[in-house]
């Protein structure tokens, strides 16, 4: 009986030690949690406003840089540097963990629109330039698109690249449609020929047709 009591006492002592360790770790975790909460509160009060302000300043700088996109006096390398700068800022906004909601996406959309509008900034004289018109005709020839367009129509395409893109897509889609129909008709005629040969009893000719 005494032996059993001693064993029980040892187990209770071991359990008490383990439980004391659990309580110590629970207390430590609670203290750590409170420190995290306190740090987060301090961050939101002292640092977060500055981070948001930084993002807003980057966005403002990017919008200012985009205002130079239409400038025609830039050399090629100057324009490339400008575009690199703008896109670097947009990437920084997209990757920054504290960028205000939708700010990076909004600036990116503004940039895309700015760049798209800039592509359409072509004067009427530039659009009617014979070299530019011939360049478009060469492009149509490379795509095997029949060129029945007047110089005025091509000039309009030069001034509106999106319209020109829609025209090309439509022409290619129509061509693919007719190619598919021709291929189907060719296969159908071959089947009709084989069927006629079979029912006319010309088995040898039918076998040759099948091999073909």
mmCIF file of C-alpha atoms in Angstrom:
data_model
loop_
_atom_site.group_PDB
_atom_site.id
_atom_site.type_symbol
_atom_site.label_atom_id
_atom_site.label_comp_id
_atom_site.label_asym_id
_atom_site.label_seq_id
_atom_site.Cartn_x
_atom_site.Cartn_y
_atom_site.Cartn_z
ATOM 1 C CA UNK A 1 0.000 0.000 0.000
ATOM 2 C CA UNK A 2 2.860 2.304 0.898
ATOM 3 C CA UNK A 3 4.565 1.490 -2.400
ATOM 4 C CA UNK A 4 1.419 2.337 -4.372
ATOM 5 C CA UNK A 5 1.110 5.634 -2.493
ATOM 6 C CA UNK A 6 4.718 6.547 -3.317
ATOM 7 C CA UNK A 7 4.190 5.764 -7.026
ATOM 8 C CA UNK A 8 1.054 7.888 -7.040
ATOM 9 C CA UNK A 9 2.919 10.708 -5.317
ATOM 10 C CA UNK A 10 5.693 10.579 -7.923
ATOM 11 C CA UNK A 11 3.173 10.724 -10.770
ATOM 12 C CA UNK A 12 1.402 13.697 -9.165
ATOM 13 C CA UNK A 13 4.716 15.459 -8.752
ATOM 14 C CA UNK A 14 5.647 14.834 -12.395
ATOM 15 C CA UNK A 15 2.213 16.028 -13.546
ATOM 16 C CA UNK A 16 2.529 19.161 -11.389
ATOM 17 C CA UNK A 17 5.886 19.970 -12.977
ATOM 18 C CA UNK A 18 4.525 19.450 -16.485
ATOM 19 C CA UNK A 19 1.465 21.560 -15.739
ATOM 20 C CA UNK A 20 3.661 24.312 -14.302
ATOM 21 C CA UNK A 21 5.636 24.277 -17.563
ATOM 22 C CA UNK A 22 2.387 24.517 -19.573
ATOM 23 C CA UNK A 23 1.189 27.477 -17.491
ATOM 24 C CA UNK A 24 4.579 29.161 -17.920
ATOM 25 C CA UNK A 25 4.425 28.768 -21.706
ATOM 26 C CA UNK A 26 0.809 29.949 -21.783
ATOM 27 C CA UNK A 27 1.812 33.054 -19.865
ATOM 28 C CA UNK A 28 4.771 33.598 -22.191
ATOM 29 C CA UNK A 29 2.522 33.236 -25.259
ATOM 30 C CA UNK A 30 0.026 35.689 -23.794
ATOM 31 C CA UNK A 31 2.793 38.198 -23.129
ATOM 32 C CA UNK A 32 4.063 37.748 -26.681
ATOM 33 C CA UNK A 33 0.547 38.219 -28.063
ATOM 34 C CA UNK A 34 0.145 41.423 -26.073
ATOM 35 C CA UNK A 35 3.490 42.684 -27.369
ATOM 36 C CA UNK A 36 2.391 41.982 -30.963
ATOM 37 C CA UNK A 37 -0.890 43.832 -30.407
ATOM 38 C CA UNK A 38 0.963 46.774 -28.837
ATOM 39 C CA UNK A 39 3.512 46.817 -31.669
ATOM 40 C CA UNK A 40 0.749 46.702 -34.289
ATOM 41 C CA UNK A 41 -1.078 49.575 -32.617
ATOM 42 C CA UNK A 42 2.114 51.602 -32.515
ATOM 43 C CA UNK A 43 2.805 50.777 -36.170
ATOM 44 C CA UNK A 44 -0.671 51.848 -37.271
ATOM 45 C CA UNK A 45 -0.309 55.077 -35.331
ATOM 46 C CA UNK A 46 3.269 56.111 -36.126
ATOM 47 C CA UNK A 47 4.366 54.292 -39.308
ATOM 48 C CA UNK A 48 1.358 53.252 -41.413
ATOM 49 C CA UNK A 49 0.274 56.842 -42.236
ATOM 50 C CA UNK A 50 3.787 57.533 -43.554
ATOM 51 C CA UNK A 51 3.731 54.347 -45.661
ATOM 52 C CA UNK A 52 0.372 55.313 -47.165
ATOM 53 C CA UNK A 53 1.641 58.843 -47.796
ATOM 54 C CA UNK A 54 4.679 57.389 -49.570
ATOM 55 C CA UNK A 55 2.434 55.312 -51.847
ATOM 56 C CA UNK A 56 0.297 58.353 -52.642
ATOM 57 C CA UNK A 57 3.424 60.355 -53.482
ATOM 58 C CA UNK A 58 4.645 57.582 -55.810
ATOM 59 C CA UNK A 59 1.229 57.569 -57.494
ATOM 60 C CA UNK A 60 1.317 61.378 -57.860
ATOM 61 C CA UNK A 61 4.835 61.238 -59.319
ATOM 62 C CA UNK A 62 3.772 58.493 -61.752
ATOM 63 C CA UNK A 63 0.784 60.521 -62.950
ATOM 64 C CA UNK A 64 3.072 63.518 -63.464
ATOM 65 C CA UNK A 65 5.503 61.394 -65.477
ATOM 66 C CA UNK A 66 2.650 60.057 -67.619
ATOM 67 C CA UNK A 67 1.833 63.619 -68.677
ATOM 68 C CA UNK A 68 5.095 63.573 -70.681
ATOM 69 C CA UNK A 69 4.151 60.508 -72.734
ATOM 70 C CA UNK A 70 2.610 62.478 -75.645
ATOM 71 C CA UNK A 71 5.680 64.719 -75.960
ATOM 72 C CA UNK A 72 7.108 64.215 -79.463
ATOM 73 C CA UNK A 73 10.390 66.026 -78.807
ATOM 74 C CA UNK A 74 11.794 63.106 -76.794
ATOM 75 C CA UNK A 75 14.486 60.978 -78.346
ATOM 76 C CA UNK A 76 14.083 57.211 -78.388
ATOM 77 C CA UNK A 77 16.290 56.649 -75.331
ATOM 78 C CA UNK A 78 14.534 59.435 -73.401
ATOM 79 C CA UNK A 79 11.145 57.881 -74.080
ATOM 80 C CA UNK A 80 12.444 54.433 -73.060
ATOM 81 C CA UNK A 81 13.789 55.868 -69.786
ATOM 82 C CA UNK A 82 10.455 57.576 -69.136
ATOM 83 C CA UNK A 83 8.500 54.358 -69.714
ATOM 84 C CA UNK A 84 10.915 52.379 -67.526
ATOM 85 C CA UNK A 85 10.525 54.920 -64.730
ATOM 86 C CA UNK A 86 6.727 54.870 -64.922
ATOM 87 C CA UNK A 87 6.487 51.078 -64.992
ATOM 88 C CA UNK A 88 8.983 50.780 -62.126
ATOM 89 C CA UNK A 89 6.765 53.039 -60.010
ATOM 90 C CA UNK A 90 3.659 51.031 -60.888
ATOM 91 C CA UNK A 91 5.443 47.792 -59.924
ATOM 92 C CA UNK A 92 6.517 49.369 -56.626
ATOM 93 C CA UNK A 93 2.901 50.312 -55.866
ATOM 94 C CA UNK A 94 1.658 46.834 -56.778
ATOM 95 C CA UNK A 95 4.224 45.127 -54.530
ATOM 96 C CA UNK A 96 4.042 47.512 -51.573
ATOM 97 C CA UNK A 97 2.129 45.802 -48.738
ATOM 98 C CA UNK A 98 0.479 49.022 -47.537
ATOM 99 C CA UNK A 99 -0.658 50.565 -50.825
ATOM 100 C CA UNK A 100 -4.233 51.813 -50.374
ATOM 101 C CA UNK A 101 -6.889 49.590 -51.928
ATOM 102 C CA UNK A 102 -7.079 49.763 -55.737
ATOM 103 C CA UNK A 103 -4.506 52.594 -55.966
ATOM 104 C CA UNK A 104 -1.956 50.532 -57.915
ATOM 105 C CA UNK A 105 -4.658 49.123 -60.198
ATOM 106 C CA UNK A 106 -6.108 52.589 -60.839
ATOM 107 C CA UNK A 107 -2.723 54.081 -61.747
ATOM 108 C CA UNK A 108 -1.981 51.086 -63.996
ATOM 109 C CA UNK A 109 -5.295 51.574 -65.822
ATOM 110 C CA UNK A 110 -4.579 55.281 -66.246
ATOM 111 C CA UNK A 111 -1.176 54.411 -67.683
ATOM 112 C CA UNK A 112 -2.661 51.917 -70.136
ATOM 113 C CA UNK A 113 -5.215 54.484 -71.299
ATOM 114 C CA UNK A 114 -2.555 57.194 -71.559
ATOM 115 C CA UNK A 115 -0.353 54.931 -73.643
ATOM 116 C CA UNK A 116 -3.272 53.826 -75.813
ATOM 117 C CA UNK A 117 -4.333 57.410 -76.435
ATOM 118 C CA UNK A 118 -0.761 58.318 -77.263
ATOM 119 C CA UNK A 119 -0.703 55.663 -80.004
ATOM 120 C CA UNK A 120 -3.660 57.428 -81.624
ATOM 121 C CA UNK A 121 -1.987 60.833 -81.658
ATOM 122 C CA UNK A 122 -1.183 60.894 -85.373
ATOM 123 C CA UNK A 123 -1.764 64.005 -87.441
ATOM 124 C CA UNK A 124 -3.714 63.868 -90.689
ATOM 125 C CA UNK A 125 -0.572 64.728 -92.658
ATOM 126 C CA UNK A 126 1.307 61.823 -91.045
ATOM 127 C CA UNK A 127 -1.576 59.476 -91.748
ATOM 128 C CA UNK A 128 -1.657 60.485 -95.442
ATOM 129 C CA UNK A 129 2.107 60.185 -95.822
ATOM 130 C CA UNK A 130 2.741 57.828 -98.792
ATOM 131 C CA UNK A 131 5.414 55.890 -96.904
ATOM 132 C CA UNK A 132 3.057 55.225 -93.986
ATOM 133 C CA UNK A 133 0.261 54.170 -96.319
ATOM 134 C CA UNK A 134 2.588 51.843 -98.236
ATOM 135 C CA UNK A 135 3.757 50.345 -94.949
ATOM 136 C CA UNK A 136 0.154 49.387 -94.144
ATOM 137 C CA UNK A 137 -0.351 47.941 -97.644
ATOM 138 C CA UNK A 138 2.810 45.857 -97.219
ATOM 139 C CA UNK A 139 1.447 44.557 -93.923
ATOM 140 C CA UNK A 140 -1.812 43.548 -95.598
ATOM 141 C CA UNK A 141 0.161 41.769 -98.323
ATOM 142 C CA UNK A 142 2.185 39.839 -95.741
ATOM 143 C CA UNK A 143 -1.074 38.670 -94.166
ATOM 144 C CA UNK A 144 -2.483 37.688 -97.604
ATOM 145 C CA UNK A 145 -5.374 40.107 -97.138
ATOM 146 C CA UNK A 146 -6.780 41.467 -100.389
ATOM 147 C CA UNK A 147 -6.078 45.187 -100.552
ATOM 148 C CA UNK A 148 -9.070 47.069 -101.935
ATOM 149 C CA UNK A 149 -8.710 50.033 -99.578
ATOM 150 C CA UNK A 150 -8.356 53.634 -100.629
ATOM 151 C CA UNK A 151 -5.592 55.859 -99.273
ATOM 152 C CA UNK A 152 -8.205 57.658 -97.165
ATOM 153 C CA UNK A 153 -9.359 54.412 -95.565
ATOM 154 C CA UNK A 154 -5.801 53.412 -94.749
ATOM 155 C CA UNK A 155 -5.104 56.875 -93.329
ATOM 156 C CA UNK A 156 -8.092 56.415 -91.044
ATOM 157 C CA UNK A 157 -6.677 53.080 -89.901
ATOM 158 C CA UNK A 158 -3.319 54.755 -89.159
ATOM 159 C CA UNK A 159 -5.064 57.300 -86.967
ATOM 160 C CA UNK A 160 -7.136 54.588 -85.264
ATOM 161 C CA UNK A 161 -4.959 51.479 -84.728
ATOM 162 C CA UNK A 162 -7.711 49.715 -82.772
ATOM 163 C CA UNK A 163 -10.075 49.934 -85.764
ATOM 164 C CA UNK A 164 -7.320 48.570 -88.005
ATOM 165 C CA UNK A 165 -6.767 45.656 -85.602
ATOM 166 C CA UNK A 166 -10.502 44.830 -85.676
ATOM 167 C CA UNK A 167 -10.457 44.923 -89.494
ATOM 168 C CA UNK A 168 -7.536 42.481 -89.693
ATOM 169 C CA UNK A 169 -9.126 40.078 -87.193
ATOM 170 C CA UNK A 170 -12.374 40.105 -89.161
ATOM 171 C CA UNK A 171 -10.618 39.468 -92.475
ATOM 172 C CA UNK A 172 -8.562 36.590 -91.068
ATOM 173 C CA UNK A 173 -11.633 35.047 -89.449
ATOM 174 C CA UNK A 174 -13.535 35.171 -92.759
ATOM 175 C CA UNK A 175 -10.619 33.599 -94.605
ATOM 176 C CA UNK A 176 -10.319 30.770 -92.076
ATOM 177 C CA UNK A 177 -14.042 30.156 -92.391
ATOM 178 C CA UNK A 178 -13.858 29.748 -96.168
ATOM 179 C CA UNK A 179 -10.740 27.554 -95.907
ATOM 180 C CA UNK A 180 -12.611 25.207 -93.557
ATOM 181 C CA UNK A 181 -15.579 25.015 -95.939
ATOM 182 C CA UNK A 182 -13.344 24.264 -98.942
ATOM 183 C CA UNK A 183 -11.586 21.485 -97.032
ATOM 184 C CA UNK A 184 -14.931 19.974 -96.075
ATOM 185 C CA UNK A 185 -16.202 20.115 -99.673
ATOM 186 C CA UNK A 186 -13.016 18.421 -100.918
ATOM 187 C CA UNK A 187 -13.363 15.594 -98.411
ATOM 188 C CA UNK A 188 -17.056 15.219 -99.270
ATOM 189 C CA UNK A 189 -16.394 14.995 -103.012
ATOM 190 C CA UNK A 190 -13.766 12.304 -102.447
ATOM 191 C CA UNK A 191 -16.277 10.267 -100.449
ATOM 192 C CA UNK A 192 -18.892 10.633 -103.216
ATOM 193 C CA UNK A 193 -16.342 9.420 -105.786
ATOM 194 C CA UNK A 194 -15.524 6.338 -103.707
ATOM 195 C CA UNK A 195 -19.227 5.595 -103.208
ATOM 196 C CA UNK A 196 -19.950 5.822 -106.962
ATOM 197 C CA UNK A 197 -17.014 3.524 -107.756
ATOM 198 C CA UNK A 198 -18.227 0.938 -105.270
ATOM 199 C CA UNK A 199 -21.818 0.781 -106.458
ATOM 200 C CA UNK A 200 -20.724 0.805 -110.113
ATOM 201 C CA UNK A 201 -18.677 -2.317 -109.445
ATOM 202 C CA UNK A 202 -15.335 -0.748 -110.261
ATOM 203 C CA UNK A 203 -13.635 -2.286 -107.217
ATOM 204 C CA UNK A 204 -10.116 -1.855 -108.509
ATOM 205 C CA UNK A 205 -10.661 1.847 -109.091
ATOM 206 C CA UNK A 206 -12.310 2.090 -105.694
ATOM 207 C CA UNK A 207 -9.287 0.529 -104.011
ATOM 208 C CA UNK A 208 -6.989 2.992 -105.793
ATOM 209 C CA UNK A 209 -9.184 5.845 -104.630
ATOM 210 C CA UNK A 210 -9.000 4.593 -101.072
ATOM 211 C CA UNK A 211 -5.239 4.400 -101.255
ATOM 212 C CA UNK A 212 -5.201 7.946 -102.607
#
